[in-house]
Amino acid sequence: MTNFEYLRQLAQALTRLEDLTTPEAKDVLYELALRIYALLLRLLPEGRMERYMQWSLIRAEILIELQSASAALGAQLYSRIAAAEMVVREPTATFYDIPLEALPPRPLETLLDSTIVLGTPISTLYTPDPATGYSPFTLQLMRLLERSVLALFFQEASTAEIANRVMGQRMVGGVPRPLPSRGTVANAWVERYRAIVAASLWSVVTPTQLRAVAALRLLGAPTPTLWVWNAILDPRTCPICRPLDGTTAPTPDAFPRGAPPLHPLCRCIVLP
């Protein structure tokens, strides 16, 4: 198996489709956005300052909704990370020519602690803070919501316009329906979760390769002394990863910015 074939197999195994957000996750986010949409329509007054005062009262109720959705999305992501660990084992074992048994699956707790997204382990990202009861991901969702909603409070926007920033409306059968659309908070939530999923799945790859190298050492076989950076080069390749393609380092962590993934939606991999 060549480097290219190995990379292609891993990419197909992990991503399958371009959109990594499962229908179940989209349902959770749609239901969340619909609840917030209805809440704003029902409770926000028209006056600018009155809306601001009311927001401070309903913010706690919104946070509860966000935390519930965060817990559901975290559980879905945990299962996908565990599945990715199983999926990458076979092409990795084939590439390094070692028995599949030499790469036993890692426990879920180990997987979640070692899956890093922007410097934060996934286990931490979705675990509620004992002091507040909310996870870091919940607070991310709230910041995305407030960034849009609070700005409209002081632009004399109507309550309906504020609610529509959360969901948006489309005509379905001649009837306006609340649906996620570009530029809405609901769409920003989907994009944030999709980016975290992509980074999480790809971050399973490098530790699996390092375990394969350790297995080679135990088997007395030659181990890699040089690693090469492989970026998937297409119009979506970012300016950080593109110049790294083809560069080498003695270990995966010795690259200038460390081992991939370097950012959400990063599709790079290092190979011996």
CSV table of C-alpha atoms in Angstrom, one decimal:
chain,number,residue,atom,x,y,z
A,1,MET,CA,0.0,0.0,0.0
A,2,THR,CA,1.4,3.4,-1.0
A,3,ASN,CA,1.2,6.5,1.1
A,4,PHE,CA,-1.4,7.9,-1.2
A,5,GLU,CA,-3.6,4.7,-1.0
A,6,TYR,CA,-3.3,4.7,2.8
A,7,LEU,CA,-4.3,8.4,3.1
A,8,ARG,CA,-7.2,7.9,0.7
A,9,GLN,CA,-8.4,4.9,2.7
A,10,LEU,CA,-8.3,6.8,5.9
A,11,ALA,CA,-10.0,9.8,4.4
A,12,GLN,CA,-12.8,7.6,3.0
A,13,ALA,CA,-13.1,5.7,6.3
A,14,LEU,CA,-13.3,8.7,8.5
A,15,THR,CA,-15.3,11.2,6.4
A,16,ARG,CA,-17.5,9.1,4.1
A,17,LEU,CA,-19.4,12.2,3.0
A,18,GLU,CA,-18.3,15.8,2.9
A,19,ASP,CA,-20.8,16.9,5.5
A,20,LEU,CA,-19.8,15.1,8.7
A,21,THR,CA,-22.9,16.2,10.7
A,22,THR,CA,-25.2,13.3,11.0
A,23,PRO,CA,-29.0,13.6,10.5
A,24,GLU,CA,-29.4,12.9,14.2
A,25,ALA,CA,-27.1,15.8,15.2
A,26,LYS,CA,-28.9,18.1,12.7
A,27,ASP,CA,-32.3,17.1,14.3
A,28,VAL,CA,-30.9,18.0,17.8
A,29,LEU,CA,-29.7,21.4,16.5
A,30,TYR,CA,-32.9,22.1,14.6
A,31,GLU,CA,-35.0,21.3,17.6
A,32,LEU,CA,-32.8,23.5,19.8
A,33,ALA,CA,-33.1,26.5,17.3
A,34,LEU,CA,-36.8,26.0,17.0
A,35,ARG,CA,-37.3,26.1,20.8
A,36,ILE,CA,-35.2,29.3,21.1
A,37,TYR,CA,-37.0,30.8,18.1
A,38,ALA,CA,-40.4,30.2,19.7
A,39,LEU,CA,-39.1,31.4,23.1
A,40,LEU,CA,-38.0,34.8,21.6
A,41,LEU,CA,-41.2,35.3,19.7
A,42,ARG,CA,-43.2,34.6,22.9
A,43,LEU,CA,-41.3,36.5,25.5
A,44,LEU,CA,-39.3,39.3,23.9
A,45,PRO,CA,-41.1,42.7,24.0
A,46,GLU,CA,-40.7,45.2,21.2
A,47,GLY,CA,-39.0,48.0,23.2
A,48,ARG,CA,-35.2,48.1,23.0
A,49,MET,CA,-34.4,48.4,26.7
A,50,GLU,CA,-37.4,46.2,27.7
A,51,ARG,CA,-35.9,43.5,25.4
A,52,TYR,CA,-32.5,43.8,27.0
A,53,MET,CA,-34.0,43.5,30.5
A,54,GLN,CA,-36.1,40.5,29.5
A,55,TRP,CA,-33.1,38.8,27.9
A,56,SER,CA,-31.4,38.7,31.3
A,57,LEU,CA,-34.4,36.8,32.6
A,58,ILE,CA,-34.7,34.2,29.8
A,59,ARG,CA,-31.0,33.7,29.4
A,60,ALA,CA,-30.9,31.1,32.1
A,61,GLU,CA,-33.8,29.2,30.5
A,62,ILE,CA,-31.9,29.3,27.2
A,63,LEU,CA,-28.7,27.9,28.8
A,64,ILE,CA,-30.7,24.9,30.1
A,65,GLU,CA,-31.8,24.2,26.5
A,66,LEU,CA,-28.3,24.6,25.2
A,67,GLN,CA,-26.8,22.3,27.8
A,68,SER,CA,-29.4,19.6,27.0
A,69,ALA,CA,-28.5,19.8,23.3
A,70,SER,CA,-24.8,19.9,24.1
A,71,ALA,CA,-25.1,16.6,26.1
A,72,ALA,CA,-26.9,14.9,23.3
A,73,LEU,CA,-24.4,16.1,20.7
A,74,GLY,CA,-21.5,15.0,22.9
A,75,ALA,CA,-22.9,11.5,23.3
A,76,GLN,CA,-23.2,11.2,19.5
A,77,LEU,CA,-19.7,12.4,19.0
A,78,TYR,CA,-18.3,10.0,21.6
A,79,SER,CA,-19.8,7.1,19.7
A,80,ARG,CA,-18.4,8.3,16.4
A,81,ILE,CA,-14.9,8.7,17.9
A,82,ALA,CA,-15.1,5.1,19.2
A,83,ALA,CA,-16.2,3.9,15.8
A,84,ALA,CA,-13.4,5.9,14.1
A,85,GLU,CA,-10.9,4.1,16.3
A,86,MET,CA,-12.1,0.8,15.1
A,87,VAL,CA,-12.2,1.9,11.4
A,88,VAL,CA,-8.6,3.2,11.2
A,89,ARG,CA,-7.1,0.1,12.8
A,90,GLU,CA,-7.3,-2.1,9.7
A,91,PRO,CA,-5.7,0.2,7.1
A,92,THR,CA,-3.1,1.2,9.7
A,93,ALA,CA,-2.2,-2.4,10.4
A,94,THR,CA,-2.0,-3.1,6.7
A,95,PHE,CA,0.2,-0.1,6.0
A,96,TYR,CA,2.7,-1.0,8.7
A,97,ASP,CA,2.4,-4.7,8.0
A,98,ILE,CA,1.6,-5.7,11.5
A,99,PRO,CA,-1.1,-8.0,12.9
A,100,LEU,CA,-4.4,-6.3,13.7
A,101,GLU,CA,-4.1,-7.7,17.2
A,102,ALA,CA,-1.1,-5.5,17.7
A,103,LEU,CA,-3.4,-2.4,17.7
A,104,PRO,CA,-6.0,-3.2,20.4
A,105,PRO,CA,-8.8,-0.6,20.6
A,106,ARG,CA,-8.2,2.1,23.2
A,107,PRO,CA,-10.8,2.5,26.0
A,108,LEU,CA,-13.3,5.3,25.4
A,109,GLU,CA,-12.0,7.4,28.3
A,110,THR,CA,-8.5,7.3,26.8
A,111,LEU,CA,-9.9,8.2,23.4
A,112,LEU,CA,-11.8,11.2,24.7
A,113,ASP,CA,-8.9,12.5,26.7
A,114,SER,CA,-6.5,12.2,23.8
A,115,THR,CA,-8.8,13.7,21.2
A,116,ILE,CA,-7.9,17.3,21.1
A,117,VAL,CA,-9.8,20.2,19.3
A,118,LEU,CA,-8.0,23.6,19.5
A,119,GLY,CA,-6.1,22.5,22.5
A,120,THR,CA,-9.1,21.2,24.4
A,121,PRO,CA,-9.8,17.5,25.0
A,122,ILE,CA,-13.2,16.4,23.8
A,123,SER,CA,-13.9,15.0,27.2
A,124,THR,CA,-13.5,18.5,28.7
A,125,LEU,CA,-15.4,20.3,25.8
A,126,TYR,CA,-18.6,18.4,26.6
A,127,THR,CA,-18.3,18.0,30.4
A,128,PRO,CA,-20.3,20.5,32.5
A,129,ASP,CA,-18.2,22.7,34.8
A,130,PRO,CA,-19.1,21.8,38.4
A,131,ALA,CA,-19.2,25.5,39.3
A,132,THR,CA,-21.7,26.5,36.6
A,133,GLY,CA,-23.3,23.3,35.4
A,134,TYR,CA,-22.5,24.2,31.8
A,135,SER,CA,-20.0,22.7,29.4
A,136,PRO,CA,-17.5,24.8,27.3
A,137,PHE,CA,-19.5,23.8,24.2
A,138,THR,CA,-22.7,25.0,25.7
A,139,LEU,CA,-21.1,28.4,26.3
A,140,GLN,CA,-19.8,28.4,22.7
A,141,LEU,CA,-23.4,28.0,21.5
A,142,MET,CA,-24.5,30.8,23.8
A,143,ARG,CA,-21.8,33.2,22.5
A,144,LEU,CA,-22.8,32.5,18.9
A,145,LEU,CA,-26.5,33.2,19.9
A,146,GLU,CA,-25.7,36.4,21.9
A,147,ARG,CA,-23.4,37.7,19.2
A,148,SER,CA,-26.4,38.0,16.8
A,149,VAL,CA,-29.3,38.6,19.2
A,150,LEU,CA,-27.8,41.3,21.4
A,151,ALA,CA,-26.6,43.3,18.4
A,152,LEU,CA,-30.2,43.5,17.0
A,153,PHE,CA,-31.5,44.7,20.4
A,154,PHE,CA,-29.9,48.1,19.7
A,155,GLN,CA,-30.7,48.3,16.0
A,156,GLU,CA,-34.4,48.8,16.6
A,157,ALA,CA,-35.1,45.4,15.1
A,158,SER,CA,-38.5,43.9,15.8
A,159,THR,CA,-39.0,40.8,17.9
A,160,ALA,CA,-39.8,38.8,14.7
A,161,GLU,CA,-36.6,40.0,13.1
A,162,ILE,CA,-34.6,38.9,16.1
A,163,ALA,CA,-36.2,35.5,16.1
A,164,ASN,CA,-35.6,35.1,12.4
A,165,ARG,CA,-31.9,35.7,13.0
A,166,VAL,CA,-32.0,32.4,15.0
A,167,MET,CA,-33.8,30.3,12.4
A,168,GLY,CA,-34.8,32.2,9.3
A,169,GLN,CA,-37.8,31.6,7.2
A,170,ARG,CA,-38.5,29.9,3.9
A,171,MET,CA,-41.6,29.6,1.9
A,172,VAL,CA,-42.8,25.9,1.9
A,173,GLY,CA,-45.9,25.3,-0.1
A,174,GLY,CA,-46.7,29.0,0.0
A,175,VAL,CA,-46.5,29.1,3.8
A,176,PRO,CA,-43.6,30.7,5.7
A,177,ARG,CA,-41.8,28.1,7.8
A,178,PRO,CA,-38.9,28.5,10.3
A,179,LEU,CA,-35.9,26.8,8.7
A,180,PRO,CA,-32.1,27.1,9.2
A,181,SER,CA,-30.6,29.2,6.5
A,182,ARG,CA,-27.2,30.8,5.8
A,183,GLY,CA,-26.4,33.7,8.2
A,184,THR,CA,-28.6,32.4,11.0
A,185,VAL,CA,-27.5,31.2,14.4
A,186,ALA,CA,-28.9,27.7,13.7
A,187,ASN,CA,-26.5,27.5,10.7
A,188,ALA,CA,-23.6,28.8,12.8
A,189,TRP,CA,-24.3,26.0,15.3
A,190,VAL,CA,-24.3,23.3,12.6
A,191,GLU,CA,-21.0,24.7,11.2
A,192,ARG,CA,-19.4,24.8,14.7
A,193,TYR,CA,-20.4,21.2,15.5
A,194,ARG,CA,-19.3,20.0,12.0
A,195,ALA,CA,-15.9,21.5,12.5
A,196,ILE,CA,-15.5,19.8,15.9
A,197,VAL,CA,-16.5,16.4,14.5
A,198,ALA,CA,-14.0,16.7,11.6
A,199,ALA,CA,-11.1,17.7,13.9
A,200,SER,CA,-12.1,14.9,16.4
A,201,LEU,CA,-12.2,12.1,13.8
A,202,TRP,CA,-8.9,13.1,12.2
A,203,SER,CA,-7.2,13.4,15.6
A,204,VAL,CA,-7.7,9.7,16.0
A,205,VAL,CA,-5.3,9.0,13.2
A,206,THR,CA,-1.9,10.1,14.5
A,207,PRO,CA,-2.1,8.3,17.9
A,208,THR,CA,-3.1,5.1,16.1
A,209,GLN,CA,0.0,5.5,13.9
A,210,LEU,CA,2.3,6.0,16.9
A,211,ARG,CA,0.9,2.9,18.5
A,212,ALA,CA,1.7,1.0,15.2
A,213,VAL,CA,5.3,2.3,15.4
A,214,ALA,CA,5.5,1.1,19.0
A,215,ALA,CA,4.2,-2.3,17.9
A,216,LEU,CA,6.9,-2.5,15.2
A,217,ARG,CA,9.5,-1.9,17.9
A,218,LEU,CA,8.1,-4.7,20.0
A,219,LEU,CA,8.1,-7.0,17.0
A,220,GLY,CA,11.8,-6.1,16.4
A,221,ALA,CA,11.0,-4.6,13.0
A,222,PRO,CA,12.6,-1.4,11.6
A,223,THR,CA,10.8,1.8,12.8
A,224,PRO,CA,10.3,5.1,10.9
A,225,THR,CA,13.0,7.7,11.4
A,226,LEU,CA,11.4,10.4,9.3
A,227,TRP,CA,7.7,11.5,8.9
A,228,VAL,CA,6.2,13.4,5.9
A,229,TRP,CA,3.3,15.8,6.0
A,230,ASN,CA,0.5,14.9,3.6
A,231,ALA,CA,-2.2,17.6,3.0
A,232,ILE,CA,-5.2,16.9,0.8
A,233,LEU,CA,-4.6,19.5,-1.9
A,234,ASP,CA,-7.8,21.0,-3.4
A,235,PRO,CA,-9.4,24.5,-3.4
A,236,ARG,CA,-10.4,24.0,0.3
A,237,THR,CA,-6.9,23.5,1.6
A,238,CYS,CA,-6.0,26.2,4.1
A,239,PRO,CA,-2.9,28.5,3.7
A,240,ILE,CA,-1.5,27.0,6.9
A,241,CYS,CA,-1.5,23.4,5.7
A,242,ARG,CA,-0.7,23.8,2.0
A,243,PRO,CA,3.0,24.8,2.5
A,244,LEU,CA,3.5,22.0,5.0
A,245,ASP,CA,2.6,19.3,2.4
A,246,GLY,CA,5.7,17.2,1.6
A,247,THR,CA,7.8,18.6,4.5
A,248,THR,CA,9.5,16.2,6.9
A,249,ALA,CA,10.3,15.9,10.6
A,250,PRO,CA,11.9,13.2,12.8
A,251,THR,CA,8.6,12.8,14.8
A,252,PRO,CA,5.0,13.8,14.2
A,253,ASP,CA,5.2,16.4,17.0
A,254,ALA,CA,8.4,17.9,15.6
A,255,PHE,CA,6.6,19.7,12.7
A,256,PRO,CA,6.6,23.5,13.2
A,257,ARG,CA,3.0,23.6,14.4
A,258,GLY,CA,2.9,20.1,15.9
A,259,ALA,CA,1.0,17.1,14.5
A,260,PRO,CA,-2.3,17.4,12.7
A,261,PRO,CA,-5.1,18.3,12.9
A,262,LEU,CA,-4.0,21.9,13.2
A,263,HIS,CA,-7.6,23.4,13.1
A,264,PRO,CA,-11.2,22.3,12.8
A,265,LEU,CA,-11.8,20.6,9.4
A,266,CYS,CA,-8.1,19.9,9.0
A,267,ARG,CA,-7.6,16.9,6.7
A,268,CYS,CA,-3.9,16.5,7.0
A,269,ILE,CA,-2.0,13.4,8.1
A,270,VAL,CA,1.6,12.6,8.7
A,271,LEU,CA,3.1,9.4,7.3
A,272,PRO,CA,6.4,7.6,7.9
